XYZ file of C-alpha atoms in Angstrom:
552
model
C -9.926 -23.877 -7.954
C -6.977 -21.530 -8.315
C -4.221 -20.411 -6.084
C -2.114 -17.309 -7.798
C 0.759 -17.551 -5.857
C 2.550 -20.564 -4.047
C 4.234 -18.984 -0.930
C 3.749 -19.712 2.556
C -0.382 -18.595 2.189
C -1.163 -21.197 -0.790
C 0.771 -24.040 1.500
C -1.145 -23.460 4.530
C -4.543 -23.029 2.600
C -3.815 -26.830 0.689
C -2.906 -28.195 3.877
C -5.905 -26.740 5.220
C -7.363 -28.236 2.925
C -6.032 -31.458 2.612
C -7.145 -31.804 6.738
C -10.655 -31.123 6.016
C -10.905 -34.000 3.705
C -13.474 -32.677 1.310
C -15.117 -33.900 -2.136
C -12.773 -34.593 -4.641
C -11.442 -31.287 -6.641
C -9.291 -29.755 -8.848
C -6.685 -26.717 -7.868
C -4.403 -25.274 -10.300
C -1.701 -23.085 -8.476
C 0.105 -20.516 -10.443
C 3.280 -18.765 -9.628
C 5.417 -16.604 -11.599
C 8.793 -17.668 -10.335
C 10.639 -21.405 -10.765
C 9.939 -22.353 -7.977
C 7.026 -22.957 -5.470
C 7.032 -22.698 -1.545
C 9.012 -20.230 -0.791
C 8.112 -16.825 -0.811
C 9.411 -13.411 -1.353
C 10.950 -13.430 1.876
C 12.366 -16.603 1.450
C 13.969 -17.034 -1.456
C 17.567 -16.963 -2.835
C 18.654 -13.648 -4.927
C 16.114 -11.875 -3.061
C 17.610 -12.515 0.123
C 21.459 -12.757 1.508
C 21.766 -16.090 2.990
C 22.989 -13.701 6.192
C 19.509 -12.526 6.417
C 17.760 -13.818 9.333
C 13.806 -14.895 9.542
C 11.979 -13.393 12.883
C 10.113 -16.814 13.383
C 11.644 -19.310 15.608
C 10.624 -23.117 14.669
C 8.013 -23.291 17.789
C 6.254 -20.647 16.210
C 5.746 -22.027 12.672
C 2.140 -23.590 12.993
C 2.478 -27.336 12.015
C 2.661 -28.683 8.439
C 4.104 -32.639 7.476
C 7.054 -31.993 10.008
C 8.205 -29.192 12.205
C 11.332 -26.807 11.073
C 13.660 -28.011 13.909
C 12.616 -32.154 12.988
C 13.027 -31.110 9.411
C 16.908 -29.618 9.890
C 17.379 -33.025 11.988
C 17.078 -34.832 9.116
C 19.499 -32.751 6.936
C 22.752 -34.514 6.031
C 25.808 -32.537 7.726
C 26.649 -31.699 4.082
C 23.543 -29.447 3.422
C 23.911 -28.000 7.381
C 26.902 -26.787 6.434
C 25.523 -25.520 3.316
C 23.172 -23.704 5.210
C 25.558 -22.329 8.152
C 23.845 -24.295 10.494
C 25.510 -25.909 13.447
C 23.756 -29.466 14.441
C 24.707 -29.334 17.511
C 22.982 -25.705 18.325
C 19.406 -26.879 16.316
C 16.859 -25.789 18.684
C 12.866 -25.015 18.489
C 13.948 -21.352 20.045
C 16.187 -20.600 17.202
C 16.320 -18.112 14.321
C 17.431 -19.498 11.065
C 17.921 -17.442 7.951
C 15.178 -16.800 5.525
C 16.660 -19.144 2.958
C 16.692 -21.851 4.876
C 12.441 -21.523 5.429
C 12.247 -21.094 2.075
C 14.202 -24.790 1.787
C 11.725 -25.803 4.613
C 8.706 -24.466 2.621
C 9.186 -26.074 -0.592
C 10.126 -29.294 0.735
C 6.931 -28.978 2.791
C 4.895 -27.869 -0.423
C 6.000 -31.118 -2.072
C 4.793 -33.068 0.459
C 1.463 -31.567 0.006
C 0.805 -31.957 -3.503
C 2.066 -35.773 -2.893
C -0.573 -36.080 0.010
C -3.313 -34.324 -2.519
C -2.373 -37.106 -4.863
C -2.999 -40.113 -2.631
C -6.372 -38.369 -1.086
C -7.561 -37.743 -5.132
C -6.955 -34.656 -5.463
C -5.471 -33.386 -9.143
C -2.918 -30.420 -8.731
C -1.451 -28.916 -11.743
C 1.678 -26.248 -10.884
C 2.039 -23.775 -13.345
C 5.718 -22.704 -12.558
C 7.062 -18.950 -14.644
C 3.732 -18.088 -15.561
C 2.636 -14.695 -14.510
C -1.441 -14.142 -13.995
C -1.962 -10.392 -15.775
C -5.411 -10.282 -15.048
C -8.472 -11.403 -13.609
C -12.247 -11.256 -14.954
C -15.984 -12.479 -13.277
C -18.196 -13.705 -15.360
C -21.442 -16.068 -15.028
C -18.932 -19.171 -15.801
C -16.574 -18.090 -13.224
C -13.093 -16.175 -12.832
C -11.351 -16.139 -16.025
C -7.524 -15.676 -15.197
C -4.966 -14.443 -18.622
C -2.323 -15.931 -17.665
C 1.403 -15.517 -19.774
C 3.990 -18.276 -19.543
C 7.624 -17.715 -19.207
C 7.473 -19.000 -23.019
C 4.528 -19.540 -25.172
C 1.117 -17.726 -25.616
C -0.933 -15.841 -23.681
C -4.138 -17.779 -22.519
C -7.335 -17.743 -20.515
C -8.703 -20.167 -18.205
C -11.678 -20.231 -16.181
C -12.013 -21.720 -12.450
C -14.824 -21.732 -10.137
C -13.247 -20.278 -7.380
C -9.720 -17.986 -7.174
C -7.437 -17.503 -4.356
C -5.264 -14.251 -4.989
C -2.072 -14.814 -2.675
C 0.004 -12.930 -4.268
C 2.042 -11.592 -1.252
C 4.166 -8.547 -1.294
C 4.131 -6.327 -3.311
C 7.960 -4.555 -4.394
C 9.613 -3.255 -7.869
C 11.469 -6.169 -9.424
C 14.182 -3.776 -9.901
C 14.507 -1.389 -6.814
C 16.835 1.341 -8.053
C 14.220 3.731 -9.584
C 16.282 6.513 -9.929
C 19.977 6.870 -9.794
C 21.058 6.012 -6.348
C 17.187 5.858 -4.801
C 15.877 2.421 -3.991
C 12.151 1.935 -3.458
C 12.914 -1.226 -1.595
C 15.864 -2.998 -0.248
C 14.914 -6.345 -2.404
C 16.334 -8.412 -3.965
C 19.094 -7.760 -1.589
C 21.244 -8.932 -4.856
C 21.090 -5.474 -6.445
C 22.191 -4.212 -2.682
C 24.734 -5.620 -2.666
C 25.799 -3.582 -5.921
C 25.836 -0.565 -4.332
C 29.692 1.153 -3.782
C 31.387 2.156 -0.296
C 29.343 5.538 0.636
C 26.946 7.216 2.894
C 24.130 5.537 2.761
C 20.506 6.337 4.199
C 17.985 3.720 4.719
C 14.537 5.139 6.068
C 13.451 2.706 9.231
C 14.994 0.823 11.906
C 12.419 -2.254 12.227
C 14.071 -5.588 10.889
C 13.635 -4.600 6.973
C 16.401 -1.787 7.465
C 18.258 -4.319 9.650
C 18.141 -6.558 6.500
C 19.055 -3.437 4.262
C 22.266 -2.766 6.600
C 23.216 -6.547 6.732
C 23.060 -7.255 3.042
C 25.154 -3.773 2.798
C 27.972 -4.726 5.736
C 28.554 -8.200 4.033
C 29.301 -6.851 0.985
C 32.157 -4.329 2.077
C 33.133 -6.650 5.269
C 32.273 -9.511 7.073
C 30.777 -9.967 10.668
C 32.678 -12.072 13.162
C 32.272 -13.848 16.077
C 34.305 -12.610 19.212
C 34.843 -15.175 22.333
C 31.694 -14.974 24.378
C 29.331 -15.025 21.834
C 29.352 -11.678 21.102
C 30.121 -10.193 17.282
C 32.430 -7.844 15.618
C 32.286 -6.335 11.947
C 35.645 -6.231 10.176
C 35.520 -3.633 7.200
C 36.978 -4.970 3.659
C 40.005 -3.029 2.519
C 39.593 0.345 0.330
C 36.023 0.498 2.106
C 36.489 3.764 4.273
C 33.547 5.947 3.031
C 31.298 3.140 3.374
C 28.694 4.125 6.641
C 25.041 3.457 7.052
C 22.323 6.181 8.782
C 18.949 4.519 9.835
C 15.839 7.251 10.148
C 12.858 6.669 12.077
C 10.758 9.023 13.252
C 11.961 8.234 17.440
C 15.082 7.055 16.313
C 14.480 3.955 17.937
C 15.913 0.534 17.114
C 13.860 -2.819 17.634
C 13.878 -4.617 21.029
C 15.397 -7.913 21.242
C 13.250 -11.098 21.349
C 11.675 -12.142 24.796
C 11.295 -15.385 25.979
C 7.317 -16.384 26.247
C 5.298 -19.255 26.686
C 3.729 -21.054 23.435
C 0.857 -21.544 22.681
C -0.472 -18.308 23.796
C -1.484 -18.451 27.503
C -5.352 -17.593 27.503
C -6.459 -13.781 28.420
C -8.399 -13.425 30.852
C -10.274 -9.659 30.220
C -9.666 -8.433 26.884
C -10.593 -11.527 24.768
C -12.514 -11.986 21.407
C -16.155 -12.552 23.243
C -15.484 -9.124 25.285
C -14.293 -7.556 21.795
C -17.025 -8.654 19.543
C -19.843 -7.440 22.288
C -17.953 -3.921 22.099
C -18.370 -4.237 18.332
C -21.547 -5.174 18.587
C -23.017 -2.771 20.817
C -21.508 -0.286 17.984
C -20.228 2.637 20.275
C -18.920 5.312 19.126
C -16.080 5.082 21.416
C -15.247 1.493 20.835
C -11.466 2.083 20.892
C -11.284 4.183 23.990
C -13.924 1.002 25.723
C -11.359 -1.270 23.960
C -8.214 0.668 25.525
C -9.989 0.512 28.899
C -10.513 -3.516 28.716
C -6.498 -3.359 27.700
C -5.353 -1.523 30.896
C -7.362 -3.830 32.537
C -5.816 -6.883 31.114
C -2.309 -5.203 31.183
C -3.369 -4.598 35.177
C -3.973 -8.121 35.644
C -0.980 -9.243 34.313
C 1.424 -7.091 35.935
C 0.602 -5.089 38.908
C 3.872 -3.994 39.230
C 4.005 -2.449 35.385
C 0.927 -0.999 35.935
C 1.489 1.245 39.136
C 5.008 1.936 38.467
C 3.451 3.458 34.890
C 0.149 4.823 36.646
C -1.460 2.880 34.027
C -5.213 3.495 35.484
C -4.930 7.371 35.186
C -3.480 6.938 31.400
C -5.415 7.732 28.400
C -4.624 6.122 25.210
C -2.533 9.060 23.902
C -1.000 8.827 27.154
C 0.186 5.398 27.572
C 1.628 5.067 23.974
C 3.773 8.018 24.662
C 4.810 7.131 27.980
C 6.091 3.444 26.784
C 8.482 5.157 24.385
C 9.370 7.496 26.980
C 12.471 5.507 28.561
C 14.499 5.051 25.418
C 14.312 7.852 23.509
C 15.532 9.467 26.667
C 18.566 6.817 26.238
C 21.071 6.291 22.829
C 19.606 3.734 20.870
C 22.532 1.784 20.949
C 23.120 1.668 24.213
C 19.517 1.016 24.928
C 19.763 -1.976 22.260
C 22.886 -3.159 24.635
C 21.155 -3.640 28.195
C 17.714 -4.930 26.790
C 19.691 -7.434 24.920
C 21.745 -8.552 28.031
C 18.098 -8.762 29.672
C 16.661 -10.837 26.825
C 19.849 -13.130 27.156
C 19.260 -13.809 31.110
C 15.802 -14.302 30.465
C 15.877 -16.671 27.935
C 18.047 -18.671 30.033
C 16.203 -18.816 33.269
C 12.905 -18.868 30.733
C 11.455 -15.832 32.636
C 8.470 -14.134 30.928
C 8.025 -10.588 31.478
C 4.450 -10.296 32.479
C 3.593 -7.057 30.559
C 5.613 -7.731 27.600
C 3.448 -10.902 26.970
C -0.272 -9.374 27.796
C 0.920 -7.122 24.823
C 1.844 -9.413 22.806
C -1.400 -12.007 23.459
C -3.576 -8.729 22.788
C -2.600 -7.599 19.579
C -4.537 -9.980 17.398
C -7.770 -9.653 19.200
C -7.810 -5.704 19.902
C -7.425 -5.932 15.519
C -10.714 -6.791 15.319
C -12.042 -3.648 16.300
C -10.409 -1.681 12.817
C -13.177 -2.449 10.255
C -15.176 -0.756 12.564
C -13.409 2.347 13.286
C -14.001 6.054 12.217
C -11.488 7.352 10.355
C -10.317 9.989 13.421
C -10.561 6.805 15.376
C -8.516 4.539 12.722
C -5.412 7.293 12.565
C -5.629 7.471 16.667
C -5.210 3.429 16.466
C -2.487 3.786 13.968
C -0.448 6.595 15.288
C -0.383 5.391 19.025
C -1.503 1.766 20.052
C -0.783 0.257 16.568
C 2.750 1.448 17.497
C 2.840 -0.055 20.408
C 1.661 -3.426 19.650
C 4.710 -3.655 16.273
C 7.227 -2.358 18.997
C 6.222 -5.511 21.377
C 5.214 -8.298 18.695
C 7.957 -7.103 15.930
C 11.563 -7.458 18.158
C 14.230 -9.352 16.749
C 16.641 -12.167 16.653
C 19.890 -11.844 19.078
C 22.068 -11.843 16.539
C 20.526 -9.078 14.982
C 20.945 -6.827 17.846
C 24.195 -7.970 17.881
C 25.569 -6.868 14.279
C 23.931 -3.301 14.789
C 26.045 -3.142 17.989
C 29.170 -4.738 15.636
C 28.347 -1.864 12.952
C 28.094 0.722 15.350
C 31.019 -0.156 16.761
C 32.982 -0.242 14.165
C 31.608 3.128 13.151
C 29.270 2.189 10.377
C 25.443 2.546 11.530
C 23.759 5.320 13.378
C 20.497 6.022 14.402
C 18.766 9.345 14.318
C 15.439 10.805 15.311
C 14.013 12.871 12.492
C 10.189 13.346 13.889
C 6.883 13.132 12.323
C 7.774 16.704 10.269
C 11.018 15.654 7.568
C 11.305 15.250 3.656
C 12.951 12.756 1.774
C 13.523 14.451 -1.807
C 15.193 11.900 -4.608
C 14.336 14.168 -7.313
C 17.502 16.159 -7.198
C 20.362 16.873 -9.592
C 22.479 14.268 -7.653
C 21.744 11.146 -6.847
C 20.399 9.751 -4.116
C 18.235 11.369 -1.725
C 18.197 15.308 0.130
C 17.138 14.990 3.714
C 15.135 18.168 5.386
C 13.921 17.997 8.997
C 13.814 21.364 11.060
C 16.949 23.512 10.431
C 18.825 20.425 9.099
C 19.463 19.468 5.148
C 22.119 16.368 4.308
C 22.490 14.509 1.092
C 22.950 10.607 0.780
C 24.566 9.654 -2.549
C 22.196 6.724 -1.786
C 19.141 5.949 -0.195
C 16.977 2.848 0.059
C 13.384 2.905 1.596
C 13.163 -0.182 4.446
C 9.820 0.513 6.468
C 8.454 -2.573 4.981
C 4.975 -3.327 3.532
C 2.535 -0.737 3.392
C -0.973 -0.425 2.691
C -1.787 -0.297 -0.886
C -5.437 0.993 -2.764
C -7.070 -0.213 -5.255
C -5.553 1.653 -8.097
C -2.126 0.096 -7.234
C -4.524 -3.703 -7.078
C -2.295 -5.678 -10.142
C -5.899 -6.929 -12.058
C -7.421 -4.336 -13.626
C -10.119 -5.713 -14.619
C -11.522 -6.382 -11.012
C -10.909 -3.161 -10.409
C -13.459 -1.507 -14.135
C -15.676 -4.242 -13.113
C -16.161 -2.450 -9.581
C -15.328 -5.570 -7.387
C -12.040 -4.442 -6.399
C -12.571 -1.082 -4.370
C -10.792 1.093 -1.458
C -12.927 0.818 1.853
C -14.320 3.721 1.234
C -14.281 5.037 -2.089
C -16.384 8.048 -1.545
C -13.580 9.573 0.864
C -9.842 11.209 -1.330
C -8.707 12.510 2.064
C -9.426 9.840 4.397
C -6.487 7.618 5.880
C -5.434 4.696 3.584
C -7.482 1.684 4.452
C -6.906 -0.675 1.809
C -9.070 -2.497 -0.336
C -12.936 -3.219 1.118
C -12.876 -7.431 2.202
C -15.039 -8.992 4.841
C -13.821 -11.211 7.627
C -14.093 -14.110 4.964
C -11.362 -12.328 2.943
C -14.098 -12.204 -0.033
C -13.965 -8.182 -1.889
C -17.218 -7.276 -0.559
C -19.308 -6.725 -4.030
C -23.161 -7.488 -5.091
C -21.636 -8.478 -8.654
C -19.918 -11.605 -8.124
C -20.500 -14.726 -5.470
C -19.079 -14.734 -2.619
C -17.466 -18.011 -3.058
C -15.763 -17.491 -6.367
C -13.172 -14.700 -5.325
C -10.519 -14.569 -2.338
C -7.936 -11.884 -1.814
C -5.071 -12.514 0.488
C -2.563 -10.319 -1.082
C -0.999 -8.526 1.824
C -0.639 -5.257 0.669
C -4.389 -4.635 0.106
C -5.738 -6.894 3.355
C -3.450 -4.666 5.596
C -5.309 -1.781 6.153
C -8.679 -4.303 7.954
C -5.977 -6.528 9.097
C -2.769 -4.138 10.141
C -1.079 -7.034 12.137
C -1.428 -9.565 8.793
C 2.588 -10.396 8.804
C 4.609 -13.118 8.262
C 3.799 -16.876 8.873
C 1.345 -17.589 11.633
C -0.885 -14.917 9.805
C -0.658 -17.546 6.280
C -1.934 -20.126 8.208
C -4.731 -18.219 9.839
C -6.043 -17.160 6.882
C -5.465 -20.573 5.214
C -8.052 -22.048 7.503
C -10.515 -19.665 7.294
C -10.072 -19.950 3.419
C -10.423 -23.804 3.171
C -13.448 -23.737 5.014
C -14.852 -21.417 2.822
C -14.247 -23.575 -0.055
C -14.889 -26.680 1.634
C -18.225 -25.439 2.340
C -18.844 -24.434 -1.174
C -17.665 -27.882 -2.367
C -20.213 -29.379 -0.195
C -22.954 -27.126 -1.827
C -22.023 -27.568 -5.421
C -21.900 -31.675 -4.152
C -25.313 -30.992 -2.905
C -26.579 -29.213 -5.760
C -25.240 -32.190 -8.122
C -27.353 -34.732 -5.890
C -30.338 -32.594 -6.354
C -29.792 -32.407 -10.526
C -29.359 -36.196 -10.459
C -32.512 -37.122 -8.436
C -34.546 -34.388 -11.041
C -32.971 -36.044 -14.076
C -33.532 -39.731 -12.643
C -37.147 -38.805 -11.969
């Protein structure tokens, strides 16, 4: 076997695994960095150690030892190191990114020393980059070019492609334009100006952190609140965030883990829509939603007449409330809520039905037409990132410090605007309605999207026709990545079903458009470790049969 890739997914598919305790095998995991276990959103250069994770340590699905155990046992030394107060660990807590990515490849070792005493042979191939990827009767031949040496091939009998995001090694693709705000080391390059950043969602917030720290520093007031001091000579430095509502991220809630059980709209109810194949499976799956939602929170649902609502209908009324209010003063009160309610550990009913339905109302998008997939995007897909994505406290708080302190703004700039960055200065020209303004630099920061096959990084998958968009007969349908099934195999007649996987996020996103971040790794670790566990068992029992034919 081969893993190309050794973040967060490879480490939850070996412990996977490692649990199921199958026949004896051999897994060669491939990564192009010097390091394993930790990511692109984990590790150092690509992220300021300022940059918080969105994952508190109760929420990390188990591995050798839990994040919060695993900080216990830190020496004060390296706690320090990290910025981390031993006093203040806690299971609740956000930590910054680098310090998972310690976590991670700690936890990674620990695997491949468990794999060792159970008899299983892992080789890590650290700098080497996998170019491409061929089926052929023998297998999946991977070319694969080391950080020093010659190219080579090698064959395997089944690949795992976990290649995670997907983002330009060097972001600054024309002069003052930034297709990405990583690594957050060339970021940090850029001078005191005017600078836009297109989102709001915790990507810009990283964008504007990695920004404010290097012309100022944050600092923490009495009461636990936070200012932002400017550095000297840094007067035309200012951030604008655009988003469509001009909306910033809610604060974390508190909420019960594991997931309390739904009661109406669960995976049985969802999988008989699905099954009875209606063509109005999202507006039968919207109906067993209000229901749920109803359920949970009587008092949500009459104050928002939630049984007269139509899809369109609810996902604009959510959003109605704040963008009637300024975003930072919005940001202010729901923060102060989050705060009281994480102290008296009060769960706001409808908040949490959301948030326990997202993952099972996903199902339904394999199975959607596209009119049907772009309603799901554009209204309850919205909904579901505004409740599930929300952010640490301290987060919320440095907007508020930067806003303060006149540095960050938030505007609205609708569904019909233009971001040009082909110009004769740099940067980027904004246009939305009567409005044009320049940035001397802009960075994109809506995160991850959906890529198609012709962006897919092995070409030859793609000429051998086993790498395709969902529906490659369609140029002007919506962007639905590539075609997978619920096994994460590329569905093609050319190749067995076994031999390929493709967990790359980019290209999984448009079946599975809530596939972020840590709890989604381990998901799909299990369901790929049975899948190979299975397949070990047949080859085992295929080996049987071959002896007993040769002994007779």
């Amino acid at each position: 076997m081969a893993i190309v890739g050794a973040g967060p997914t490879a480490i939850y598919t070996l412990n996977a695994l490692l649990a199921l305790q199958p026949a004896p095998f051999e897994l060669t995991i491939f990564e192009k960095q010097p390091f394993i276990g930790k990511g692109t959103p984990y590790r150092p250069g690509w992220n300021d150690p300022a940059m918080l994770s969105n994952i508190a340590s109760i929420e990390i699905p188990p591995l050798a030892t839990s994040l919060v155990a695993w900080l216990h046992a830190q020496s004060s030394v390296r706690l320090a190191d990290m910025h981390i107060d031993q006093a203040a660990i806690d299971d609740r807590t956000f930590y910054p990114r680098m310090v998972l990515g310690e976590f991670f490849s700690e936890q990674m070792q620990m695997l491949l020393e468990q794999a060792a005493s159970q008899g299983v042979v892992v080789t890590v191939r650290t700098r080497c980059e996998v170019l491409d990827a061929v089926s052929g009767p023998d297998g999946m031949t991977l070319r694969v070019q080391p950080h020093r040496g010659e190219c080579f091939e090698t064959t395997f009998d089944h690949v795992i492609l976990a290649t995670g995001h997907q983002w330009p090694e060097q972001p600054e693709v024309s002069p003052g334009y930034f297709a990405s705000p990583w690594p957050a080391s060339e970021i940090e390059k850029i001078p005191a100006t005017h600078v836009g950043i297109r989102g709001s969602s915790l990507t810009a917030i990283d964008a504007a952190v990695a920004l404010a720290i290097a012309h100022g520093d944050f600092v923490e007031a009495e009461h636990g609140g936070i200012t932002y001091v400017p550095a000297p000579g840094t007067e035309d430095f200012r951030m604008t965030m655009l988003s469509r509502k001009g909306l910033l991220p809610e604060a974390d809630f508190y909420f019960p883990i594991p997931y309390e059980p739904l009661s109406i709209c669960t995976a049985e109810a969802i999988n008989e829509l699905i099954d009875a194949d209606d063509p109005l499976l999202l507006d039968r799956t919207f109906e067993l939603f209000k229901r749920e939602l109803a359920a949970a929170d009587a008092s949500y649902a009459q104050e928002t007449r939630l049984a007269s609502l139509n899809l369109e209908d609810f996902c604009e009324g959510y959003f109605s409330q704040r963008l009637a209010t300024d975003p930072f003063e919005w940001a202010r009160h729901n923060l102060a809520e989050a705060q009281r309610n994480y102290e008296r550990h009060h769960v706001v009913a409808w908040r949490y039905a959301i948030l326990r339905m997202h993952e099972v109302i996903e199902g339904i998008v394999p199975y959607l037409s596209d009119c049907d997939f772009l309603r799901f995007s554009r209204y309850l897909k919205t909904v579901f990132i505004d409740d599930y994505a929300t952010v640490p406290h301290e987060s919320i708080l440095r907007m508020l410090a930067l806003h303060e302190a006149g540095k960050l703004e938030v505007i609205a700039v609708g569904e019909d605007y233009q971001i040009d960055p082909h110009g004769v200065l740099s940067g980027a020209l904004l246009t939305y309605g009567s409005t044009r303004f320049h940035f001397p630099v802009f960075i994109e920061a809506t995160g991850q999207r959906v890529l198609s096959a012709k962006d897919f990084p092995f070409p030859s998958l793609r000429e051998q026709g086993i790498v395709h968009d969902v529906d490659a007969s369609t140029e002007h349908g919506p962007l639905r990545g590539i075609a997978i099934d619920d096994r994460f195999h590329p569905i093609s007649s050319q190749i067995p079903a076994d031999q390929l996987f493709c967990v790359s996020l980019p290209f999984i996103l448009g079946r599975h458009p809530f596939v972020q971040g840590i709890t989604s790794s381990h998901e799909i670790g299990q369901i790929v470790a049975a899948e190979l566990v299975a397949a070990l068992g047949r080859r085992c029992d295929t080996d049987e049969e071959v002896k007993e034919l040769d002994e007779r």
